Every structure is written in C-alpha cells, then in structure tokens.
Short mmCIF file of C-alpha atoms in Angstrom, two decimals:
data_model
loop_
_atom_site.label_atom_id
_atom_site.label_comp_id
_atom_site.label_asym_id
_atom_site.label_seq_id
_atom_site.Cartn_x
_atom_site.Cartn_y
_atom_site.Cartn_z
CA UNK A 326 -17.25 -15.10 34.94
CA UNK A 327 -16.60 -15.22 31.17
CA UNK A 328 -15.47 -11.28 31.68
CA UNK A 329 -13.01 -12.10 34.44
CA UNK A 330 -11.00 -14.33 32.59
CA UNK A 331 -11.07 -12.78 29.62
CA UNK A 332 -9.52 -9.47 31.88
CA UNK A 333 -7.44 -12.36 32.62
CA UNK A 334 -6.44 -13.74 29.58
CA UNK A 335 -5.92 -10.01 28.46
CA UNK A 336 -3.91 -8.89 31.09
CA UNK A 337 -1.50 -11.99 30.66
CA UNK A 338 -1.22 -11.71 26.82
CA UNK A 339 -0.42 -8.05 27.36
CA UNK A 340 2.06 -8.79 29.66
CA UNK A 341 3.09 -11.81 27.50
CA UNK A 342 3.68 -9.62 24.50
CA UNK A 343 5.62 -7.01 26.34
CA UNK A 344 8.09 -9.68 27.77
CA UNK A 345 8.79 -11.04 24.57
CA UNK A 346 9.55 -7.35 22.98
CA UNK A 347 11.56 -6.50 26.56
CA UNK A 348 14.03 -9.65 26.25
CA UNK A 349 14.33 -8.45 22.34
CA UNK A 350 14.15 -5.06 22.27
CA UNK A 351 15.42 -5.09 18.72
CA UNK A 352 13.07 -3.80 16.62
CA UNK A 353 12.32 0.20 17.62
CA UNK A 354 8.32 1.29 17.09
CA UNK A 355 8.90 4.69 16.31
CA UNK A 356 5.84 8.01 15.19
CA UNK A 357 5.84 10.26 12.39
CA UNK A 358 8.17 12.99 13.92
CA UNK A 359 10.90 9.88 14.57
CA UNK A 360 11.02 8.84 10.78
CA UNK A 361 11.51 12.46 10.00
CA UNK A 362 13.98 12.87 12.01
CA UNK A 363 15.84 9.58 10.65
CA UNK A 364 14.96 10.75 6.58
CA UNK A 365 16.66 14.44 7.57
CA UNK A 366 19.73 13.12 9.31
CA UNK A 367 22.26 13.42 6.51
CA UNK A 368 25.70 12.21 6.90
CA UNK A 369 27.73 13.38 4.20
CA UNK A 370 30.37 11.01 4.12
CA UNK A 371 27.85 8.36 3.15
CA UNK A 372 24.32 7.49 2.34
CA UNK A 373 21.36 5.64 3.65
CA UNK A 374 19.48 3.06 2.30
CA UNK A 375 15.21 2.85 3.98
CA UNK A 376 13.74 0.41 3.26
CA UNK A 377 9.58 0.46 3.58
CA UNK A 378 8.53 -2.88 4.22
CA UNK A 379 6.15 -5.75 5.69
CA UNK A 380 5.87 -9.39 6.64
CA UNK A 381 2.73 -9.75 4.41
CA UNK A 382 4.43 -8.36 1.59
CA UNK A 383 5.65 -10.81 -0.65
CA UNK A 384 7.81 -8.72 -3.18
CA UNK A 385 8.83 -6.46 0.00
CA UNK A 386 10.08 -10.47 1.54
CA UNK A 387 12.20 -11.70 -1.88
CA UNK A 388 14.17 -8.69 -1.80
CA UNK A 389 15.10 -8.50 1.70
CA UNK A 390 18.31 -11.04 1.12
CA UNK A 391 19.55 -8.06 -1.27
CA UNK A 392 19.64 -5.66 1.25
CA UNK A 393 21.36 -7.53 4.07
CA UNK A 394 23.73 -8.76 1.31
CA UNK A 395 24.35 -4.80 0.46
CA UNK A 396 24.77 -4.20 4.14
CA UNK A 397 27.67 -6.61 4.27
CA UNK A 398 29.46 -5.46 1.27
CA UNK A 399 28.77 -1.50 2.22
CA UNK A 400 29.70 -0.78 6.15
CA UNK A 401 29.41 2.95 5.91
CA UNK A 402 26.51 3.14 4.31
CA UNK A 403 23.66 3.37 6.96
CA UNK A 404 20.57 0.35 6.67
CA UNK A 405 17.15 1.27 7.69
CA UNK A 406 14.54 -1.37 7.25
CA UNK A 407 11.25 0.63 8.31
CA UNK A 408 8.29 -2.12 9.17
CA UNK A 409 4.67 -0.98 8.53
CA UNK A 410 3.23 -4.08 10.10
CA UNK A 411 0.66 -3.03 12.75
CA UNK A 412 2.04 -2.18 15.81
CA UNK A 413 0.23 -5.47 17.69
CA UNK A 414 2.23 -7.56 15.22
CA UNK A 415 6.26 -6.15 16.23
CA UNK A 416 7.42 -9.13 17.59
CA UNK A 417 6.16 -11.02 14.84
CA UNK A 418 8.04 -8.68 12.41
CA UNK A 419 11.05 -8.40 14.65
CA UNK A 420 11.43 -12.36 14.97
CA UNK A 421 11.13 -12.67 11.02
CA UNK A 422 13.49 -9.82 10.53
CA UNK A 423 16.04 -11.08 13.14
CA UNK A 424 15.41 -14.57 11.20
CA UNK A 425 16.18 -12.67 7.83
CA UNK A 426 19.75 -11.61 9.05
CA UNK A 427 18.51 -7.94 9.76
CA UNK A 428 21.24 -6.07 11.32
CA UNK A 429 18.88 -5.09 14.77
CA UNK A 430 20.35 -1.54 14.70
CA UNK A 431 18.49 -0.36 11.86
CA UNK A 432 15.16 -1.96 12.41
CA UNK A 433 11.99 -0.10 13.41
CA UNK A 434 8.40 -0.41 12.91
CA UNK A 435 6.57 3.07 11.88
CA UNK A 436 3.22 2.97 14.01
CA UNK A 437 0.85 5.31 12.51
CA UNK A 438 -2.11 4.32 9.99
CA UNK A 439 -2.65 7.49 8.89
CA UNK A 440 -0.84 7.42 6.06
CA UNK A 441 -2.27 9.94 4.52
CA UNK A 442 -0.44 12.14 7.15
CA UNK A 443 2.89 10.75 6.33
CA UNK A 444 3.23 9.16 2.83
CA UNK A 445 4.42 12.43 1.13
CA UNK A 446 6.67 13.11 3.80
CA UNK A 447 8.60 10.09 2.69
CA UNK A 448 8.37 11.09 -1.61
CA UNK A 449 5.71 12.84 -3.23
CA UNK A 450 6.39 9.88 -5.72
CA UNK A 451 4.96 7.26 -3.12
CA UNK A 452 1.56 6.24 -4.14
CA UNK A 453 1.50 3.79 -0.69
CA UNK A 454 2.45 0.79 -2.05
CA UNK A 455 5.19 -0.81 -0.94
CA UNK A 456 7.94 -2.39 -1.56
CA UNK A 457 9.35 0.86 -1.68
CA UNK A 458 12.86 2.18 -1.03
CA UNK A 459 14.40 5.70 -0.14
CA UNK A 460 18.12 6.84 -0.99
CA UNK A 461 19.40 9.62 0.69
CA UNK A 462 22.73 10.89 0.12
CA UNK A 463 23.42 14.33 0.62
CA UNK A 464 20.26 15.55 1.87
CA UNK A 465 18.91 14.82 -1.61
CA UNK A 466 16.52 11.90 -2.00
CA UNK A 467 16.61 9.45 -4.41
CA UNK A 468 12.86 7.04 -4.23
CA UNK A 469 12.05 4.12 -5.81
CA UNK A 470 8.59 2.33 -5.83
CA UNK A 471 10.19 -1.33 -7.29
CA UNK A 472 10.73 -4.39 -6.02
CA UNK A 473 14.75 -4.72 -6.39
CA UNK A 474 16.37 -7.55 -8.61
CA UNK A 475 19.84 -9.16 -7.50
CA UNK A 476 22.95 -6.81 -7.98
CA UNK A 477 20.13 -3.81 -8.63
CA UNK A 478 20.54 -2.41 -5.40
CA UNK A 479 24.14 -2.91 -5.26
CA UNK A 480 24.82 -1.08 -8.30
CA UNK A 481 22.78 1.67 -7.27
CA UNK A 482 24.65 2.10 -4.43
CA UNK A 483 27.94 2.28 -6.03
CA UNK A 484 26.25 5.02 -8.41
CA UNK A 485 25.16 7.15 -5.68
CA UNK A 486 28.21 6.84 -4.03
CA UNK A 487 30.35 8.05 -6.79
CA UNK B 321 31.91 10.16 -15.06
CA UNK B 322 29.85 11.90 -12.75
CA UNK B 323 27.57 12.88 -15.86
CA UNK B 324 27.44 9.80 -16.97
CA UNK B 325 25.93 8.62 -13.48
CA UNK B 326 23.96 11.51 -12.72
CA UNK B 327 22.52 10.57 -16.45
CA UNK B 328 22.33 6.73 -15.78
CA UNK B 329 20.23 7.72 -12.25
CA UNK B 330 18.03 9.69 -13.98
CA UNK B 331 17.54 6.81 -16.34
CA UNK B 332 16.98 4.51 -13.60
CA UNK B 333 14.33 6.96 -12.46
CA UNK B 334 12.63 7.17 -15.24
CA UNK B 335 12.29 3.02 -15.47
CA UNK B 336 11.02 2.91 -12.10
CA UNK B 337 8.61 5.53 -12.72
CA UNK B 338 7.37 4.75 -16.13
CA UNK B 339 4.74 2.42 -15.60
CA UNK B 340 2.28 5.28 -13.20
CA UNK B 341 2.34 7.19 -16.29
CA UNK B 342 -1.52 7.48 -18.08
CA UNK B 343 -3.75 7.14 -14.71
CA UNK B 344 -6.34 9.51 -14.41
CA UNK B 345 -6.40 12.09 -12.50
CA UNK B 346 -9.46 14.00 -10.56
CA UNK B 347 -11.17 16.06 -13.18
CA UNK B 348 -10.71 13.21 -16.09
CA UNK B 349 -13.50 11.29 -17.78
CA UNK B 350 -12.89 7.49 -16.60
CA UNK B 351 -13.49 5.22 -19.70
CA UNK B 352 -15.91 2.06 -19.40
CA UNK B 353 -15.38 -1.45 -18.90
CA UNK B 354 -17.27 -4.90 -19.43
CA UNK B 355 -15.86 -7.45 -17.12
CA UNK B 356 -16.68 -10.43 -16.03
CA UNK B 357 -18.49 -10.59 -12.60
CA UNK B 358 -18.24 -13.57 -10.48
CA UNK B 359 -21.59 -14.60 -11.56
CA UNK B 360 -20.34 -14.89 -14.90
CA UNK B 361 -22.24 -11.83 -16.28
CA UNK B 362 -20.64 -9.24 -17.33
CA UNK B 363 -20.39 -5.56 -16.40
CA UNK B 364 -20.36 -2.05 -17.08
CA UNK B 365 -20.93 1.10 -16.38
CA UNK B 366 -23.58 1.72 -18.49
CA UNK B 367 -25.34 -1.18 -17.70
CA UNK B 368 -26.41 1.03 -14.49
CA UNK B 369 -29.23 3.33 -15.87
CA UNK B 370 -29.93 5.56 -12.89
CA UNK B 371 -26.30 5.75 -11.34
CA UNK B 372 -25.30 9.12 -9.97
CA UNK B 373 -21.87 8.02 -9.59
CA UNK B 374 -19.86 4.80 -8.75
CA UNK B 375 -17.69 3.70 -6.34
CA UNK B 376 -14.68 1.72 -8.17
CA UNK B 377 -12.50 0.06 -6.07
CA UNK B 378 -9.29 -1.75 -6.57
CA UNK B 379 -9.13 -5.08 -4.85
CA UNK B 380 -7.96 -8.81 -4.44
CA UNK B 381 -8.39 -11.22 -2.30
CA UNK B 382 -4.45 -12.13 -0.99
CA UNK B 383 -3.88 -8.23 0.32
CA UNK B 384 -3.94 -7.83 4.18
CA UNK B 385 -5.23 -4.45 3.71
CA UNK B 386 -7.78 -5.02 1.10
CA UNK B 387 -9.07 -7.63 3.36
CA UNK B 388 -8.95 -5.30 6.43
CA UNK B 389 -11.42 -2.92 3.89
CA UNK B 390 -13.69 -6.04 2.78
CA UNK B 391 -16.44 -4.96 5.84
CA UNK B 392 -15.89 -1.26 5.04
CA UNK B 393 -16.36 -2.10 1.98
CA UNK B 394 -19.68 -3.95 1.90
CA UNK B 395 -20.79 -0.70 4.17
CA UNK B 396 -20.28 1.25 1.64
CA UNK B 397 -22.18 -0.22 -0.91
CA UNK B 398 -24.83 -0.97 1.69
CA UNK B 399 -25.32 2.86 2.67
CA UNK B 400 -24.89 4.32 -1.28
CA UNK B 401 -26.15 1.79 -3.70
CA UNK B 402 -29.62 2.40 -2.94
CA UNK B 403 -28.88 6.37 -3.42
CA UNK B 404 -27.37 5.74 -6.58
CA UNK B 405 -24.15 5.22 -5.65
CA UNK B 406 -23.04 1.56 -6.13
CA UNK B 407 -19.53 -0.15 -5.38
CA UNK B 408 -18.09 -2.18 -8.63
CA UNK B 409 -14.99 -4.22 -6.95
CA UNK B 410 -11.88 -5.10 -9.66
CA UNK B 411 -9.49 -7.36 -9.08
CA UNK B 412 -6.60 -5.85 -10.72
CA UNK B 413 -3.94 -8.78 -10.11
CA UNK B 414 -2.73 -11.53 -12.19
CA UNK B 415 -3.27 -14.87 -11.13
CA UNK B 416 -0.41 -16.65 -11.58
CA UNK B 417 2.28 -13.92 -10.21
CA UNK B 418 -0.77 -14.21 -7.38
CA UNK B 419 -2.67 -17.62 -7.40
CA UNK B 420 -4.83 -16.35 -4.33
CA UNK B 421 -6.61 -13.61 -6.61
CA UNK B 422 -7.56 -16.09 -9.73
CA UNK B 423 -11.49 -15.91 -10.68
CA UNK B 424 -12.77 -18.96 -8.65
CA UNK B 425 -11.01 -17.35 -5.54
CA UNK B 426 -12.72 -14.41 -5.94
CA UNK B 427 -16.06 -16.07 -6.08
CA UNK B 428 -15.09 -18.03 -2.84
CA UNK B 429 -14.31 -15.05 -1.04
CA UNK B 430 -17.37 -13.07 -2.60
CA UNK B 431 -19.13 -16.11 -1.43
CA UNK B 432 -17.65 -16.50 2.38
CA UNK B 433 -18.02 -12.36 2.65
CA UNK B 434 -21.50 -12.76 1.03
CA UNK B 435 -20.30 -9.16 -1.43
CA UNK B 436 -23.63 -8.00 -2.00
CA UNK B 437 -21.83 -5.86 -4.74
CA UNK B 438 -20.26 -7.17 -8.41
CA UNK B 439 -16.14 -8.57 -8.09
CA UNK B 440 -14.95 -8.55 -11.64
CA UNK B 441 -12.18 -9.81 -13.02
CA UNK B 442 -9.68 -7.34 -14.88
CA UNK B 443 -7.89 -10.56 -16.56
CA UNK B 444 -5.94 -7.83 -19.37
CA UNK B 445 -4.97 -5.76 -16.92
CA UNK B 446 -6.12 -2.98 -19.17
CA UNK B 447 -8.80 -0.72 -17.38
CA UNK B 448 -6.42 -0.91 -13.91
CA UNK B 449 -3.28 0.76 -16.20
CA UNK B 450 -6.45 2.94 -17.99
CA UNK B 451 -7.53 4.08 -14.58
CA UNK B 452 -3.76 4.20 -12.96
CA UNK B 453 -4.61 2.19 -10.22
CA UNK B 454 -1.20 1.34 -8.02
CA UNK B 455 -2.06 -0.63 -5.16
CA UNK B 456 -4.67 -2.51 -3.11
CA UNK B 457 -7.08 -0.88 -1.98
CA UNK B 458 -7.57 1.76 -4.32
CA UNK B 459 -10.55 3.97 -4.93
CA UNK B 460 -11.84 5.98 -7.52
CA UNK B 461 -15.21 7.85 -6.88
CA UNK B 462 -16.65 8.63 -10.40
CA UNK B 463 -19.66 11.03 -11.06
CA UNK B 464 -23.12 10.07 -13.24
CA UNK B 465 -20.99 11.23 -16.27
CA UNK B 466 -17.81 9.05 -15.17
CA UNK B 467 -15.72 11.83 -14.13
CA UNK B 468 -13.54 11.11 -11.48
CA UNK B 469 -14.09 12.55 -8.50
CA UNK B 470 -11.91 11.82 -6.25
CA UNK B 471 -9.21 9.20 -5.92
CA UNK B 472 -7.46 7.22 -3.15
CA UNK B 473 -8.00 5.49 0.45
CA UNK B 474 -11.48 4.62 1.79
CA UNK B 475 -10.68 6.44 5.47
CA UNK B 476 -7.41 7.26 7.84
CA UNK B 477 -7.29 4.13 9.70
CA UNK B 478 -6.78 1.12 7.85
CA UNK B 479 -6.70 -0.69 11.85
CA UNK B 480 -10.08 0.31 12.46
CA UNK B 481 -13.01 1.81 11.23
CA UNK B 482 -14.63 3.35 14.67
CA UNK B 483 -10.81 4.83 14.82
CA UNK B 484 -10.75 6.43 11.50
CA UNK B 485 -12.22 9.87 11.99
CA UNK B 486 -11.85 10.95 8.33
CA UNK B 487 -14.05 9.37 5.84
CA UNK B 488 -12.67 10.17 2.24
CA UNK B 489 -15.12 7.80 0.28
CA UNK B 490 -17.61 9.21 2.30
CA UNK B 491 -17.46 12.55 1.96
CA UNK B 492 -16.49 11.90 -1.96
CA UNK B 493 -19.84 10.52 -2.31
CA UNK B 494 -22.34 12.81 -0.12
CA UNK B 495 -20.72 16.08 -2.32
CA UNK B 496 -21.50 13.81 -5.54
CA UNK B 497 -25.04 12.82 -4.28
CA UNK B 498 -25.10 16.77 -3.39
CA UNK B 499 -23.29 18.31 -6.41
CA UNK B 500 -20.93 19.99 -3.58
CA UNK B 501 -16.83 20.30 -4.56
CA UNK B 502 -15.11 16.79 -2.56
CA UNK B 503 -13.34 18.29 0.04
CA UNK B 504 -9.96 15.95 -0.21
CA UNK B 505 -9.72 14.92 -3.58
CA UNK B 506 -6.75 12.64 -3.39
CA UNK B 507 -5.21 11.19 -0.56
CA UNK B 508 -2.92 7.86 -0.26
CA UNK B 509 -2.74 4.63 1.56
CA UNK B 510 -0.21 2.01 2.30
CA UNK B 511 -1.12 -1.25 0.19
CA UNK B 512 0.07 -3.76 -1.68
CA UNK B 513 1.18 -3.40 -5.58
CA UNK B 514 -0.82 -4.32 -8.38
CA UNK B 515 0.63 -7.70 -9.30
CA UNK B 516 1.65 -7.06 -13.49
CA UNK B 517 1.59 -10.19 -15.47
CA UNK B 518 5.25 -10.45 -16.77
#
C-alpha cells in the first residue's frame, strides 16, 4: 500500500515539476558539449559576459544585481548566467533568477557533476569555486574567480571593449 | 590607450589571482598545525604516532556541498583510520563573514552528524592559505612524512555517492597504504569559497 502511493506521489511530483518548468521554460538545462559550444561562439563585434553561479551561493547572490545592471547599460554585449544548482532544483533557480531580473534568454543550468570533466574546459585558472566569471571577447578569454564589487564589472567591460 | 588597458587587465588579473599564490602542490611537504578540536583539545599531526598518511579536508558547516560530503566523509574515516589513515576536518571560514561556521556550530553539527573524526577550527586562517586550500570541500591526502599526495575532490559525483564511479580519495589512499604512484593526483570540484576575514 505504502509503495503504491508513494509510485503515486512520485509520479504526480514528477509530473508536477515538469508542468511548472513547461509553463516557464525559461531557464535552459544544458551538458558539457552545450556550454562549449556557448564559450566558443565568438562574436566579434562584442563580448560575452558567463556568469557561473548558484542559489546557495551567497557571494555568487550579492553580485547578481551588478550583472543585470551591466546588462541594461550594455545591449550588445551577450549575458550568460550559467546555474550549477542540481538539476532537481531548476525551477527553484529559474523562479529566483526570473525574481532577480534575469534576462530569461541567457539563463541555463549546466547539469553535469562531474566537474572534474568540465572545470578546465571553462579556465585552467578555475579551482571550482564559484562565484566565478568568464569574459570572452575575441575568442580570447578573460576569467575571474572574485566575487564582483559595484561599478567592477562595469568597468571591466568598458576595458575589454576598448 | 590600448596599452594602457591591455596593462590595466593584466593588473586586474593579477589582483584576482594573487591570493592562490603559496598552496602546495602534490610533491610538497605540508607543514603542521595545532588547532583546536571541538572537544577543546588541540591537534596535530604529530600527535598521531603511527599515521601512514592523513586525510585533510577542507570544510564548514554552511556549504551545500560540504554538507552533501559530511556521510562520505565519515566513510572515509570509518574505512582508513583504523589502517592508519585518519580524516582531520578544518574549518577554513571566518565566522563572522559566515556566522553558520563559528566554533560552537561546528560542535553542533559534529554533534547532530556524530563526526567520529576531529573538526578544528582554523580561526587565523593561516594553515588553509599555508596549504592553498580554495573552496569547500577540499582535500589534501598527505603521506606518513606529510607529503602531499594528492589534492582535490573526494569522488565525481557530488549528487551521489553510489553514482560516482571514480573515487579520488580512495584511490589516493590505497596507493599510500600501498606505496603505489596515485593515479589522479589533482582533480577539481565545484564548491563554495573559503570565506577570508576582511
């Protein structure tokens, strides 16, 4: 009996979570080969800004504001904020993002925990903590393992810009 | 100009960088420590007579991924201590940029998870910069002589340990216990950053 409604309970929360992620459908869960894809595509005309982050990570959470701030003041340049929340918790980091003022287009979650696989991929600089930030402007990579002030990110913009 | 900003990036590189600078690396002799445990004792290295290595791990209380490590954790310790191989747990962060990770937390959490294993207290901060620790969970597998054997994540699947089909702490410890070469000397993990006292 207990089993049945657990298969119950579990087939309704499954179906529960799916919904809420279907009527959303903001936030992208995305493999390995996907991020690569979106670290190689290099536009020259401008740069783009990823940003590695979680909703448990408290640094990663303060400097969110200066990103979406950035995004505002910067149109061309291309936002990526890259969750690495576990996959079961996407809407949870899609409804905080979406809270946050995210711009939807640029939000994914990277669904892999072997980040051993993957980490270098991103910077050989990247010891795996996060928050943690990747430039890219002209196929060249700029990374930066910091938790950004106000006006930081801004003016690094405009430098890498220039 | 574009010297001046090419000069000013590299600059800005350098600042963000600066502070992993003076970690050890696999091969170095890790220095010793006397901290205080959560029993109030303190400890160190050489405190352990018979040790044929340690397992020295990097972690607080208020990290999602340390705590998804706390069971892994305690199995370690319970499979290796008795071989020689103990697990000395540091919290690394300060406790007022991180109130969760102050001493009597740690000896509530020690105390809830029942850590059969010591949770010290780096209060100075000095042995995680000595040691180059970045983040939480971070491990450094040391030899009988404190050389460091091998430094990074405990396995590949921070979700799940019956999912994780590579076991670096593991295998870092059977080639100590076996004076074999650690087959993956250094690998990395997502976690959360040290928390510096400003």
């Amino acid at each position: 009996m207990l089993k049945k409604i657990l298969t119950v309970f579990l087939f309704v929360s499954s179906f529960v979570s799916i919904e809420i992620l279907a009527q959303g459908g903001e936030l992208k869960i995305i493999k390995v080969p996907e991020l690569e894809r979106i670290m190689q595509e290099s536009d020259t005309e401008s740069l783009k800004v990823i940003n590695f982050w979680a909703t448990w990570c408290k640094p990663c959470i303060k400097e969110l504001p200066y990103f979406v701030n950035a995004e505002e003041k910067f149109p061309k340049v291309d936002f990526i904020y890259m969750s690495i929340d576990f996959s079961e918790n996407a809407s949870k980091a899609e409804k905080f993002a979406l809270k946050k003022g995210i711009n939807p287009d640029g939000l994914y979650l990277i669904d892999d925990v072997d980040y051993n696989s993957w980490i270098d991929k991103v910077s050989p600089e990247w010891s795996g903590a996060i928050p943690a930030t990747l430039i890219i402007k002209d196929g060249n990579k700029y990374f930066y393992e910091k938790e950004f002030h106000e006006g930081e990110l801004e003016e690094l913009i405009l430098q890498t810009l220039n | 100009m574009k010297k001046l900003i090419g000069l000013s990036l590299v600059l800005i590189a350098i600042l963000a960088f600066s502070f992993k600078k003076g970690g050890y690396e696999v091969g170095d002799i890790a220095m010793d420590f006397s901290l205080k445990n959560i029993d109030g004792e303190k400890v160190s290295l050489d405190s352990y007579e018979d040790a044929k290595g340690f397992m020295i791990i990097f972690t607080c209380n208020s990290c999602p991924y340390s705590v998804a490590y706390e069971d892994r954790i305690i199995a370690l310790h319970e499979k290796y201590a008795a071989k020689g191989v103990p697990v000395i747990a540091i919290n690394p962060n300060d406790d007022v940029k991180s109130p969760e990770d102050s001493f009597a937390k740690m000896i509530e959490r020690a105390e809830e998870k029942g850590f059969p294993f010591p949770f010290v207290y780096d209060e100075t901060q000095e042995i995680t910069k000595a040691y180059g620790a970045t983040n939480t969970p971070h491990v450094y597998v040391l030899n009988a002589e404190r050389k460091v054997k091998y430094i990074g994540a405990i396995d590949n699947n921070t979700k799940s340990a019956e999912n994780a089909d590579k076991k670096y702490v593991e295998d870092a410890v059977d080639a100590v216990l076996n004076e074999k070469e650690v087959p993956e000397k250094k690998t990395k993990a997502i976690g959360c950053t040290i928390k510096w006292a400003s």
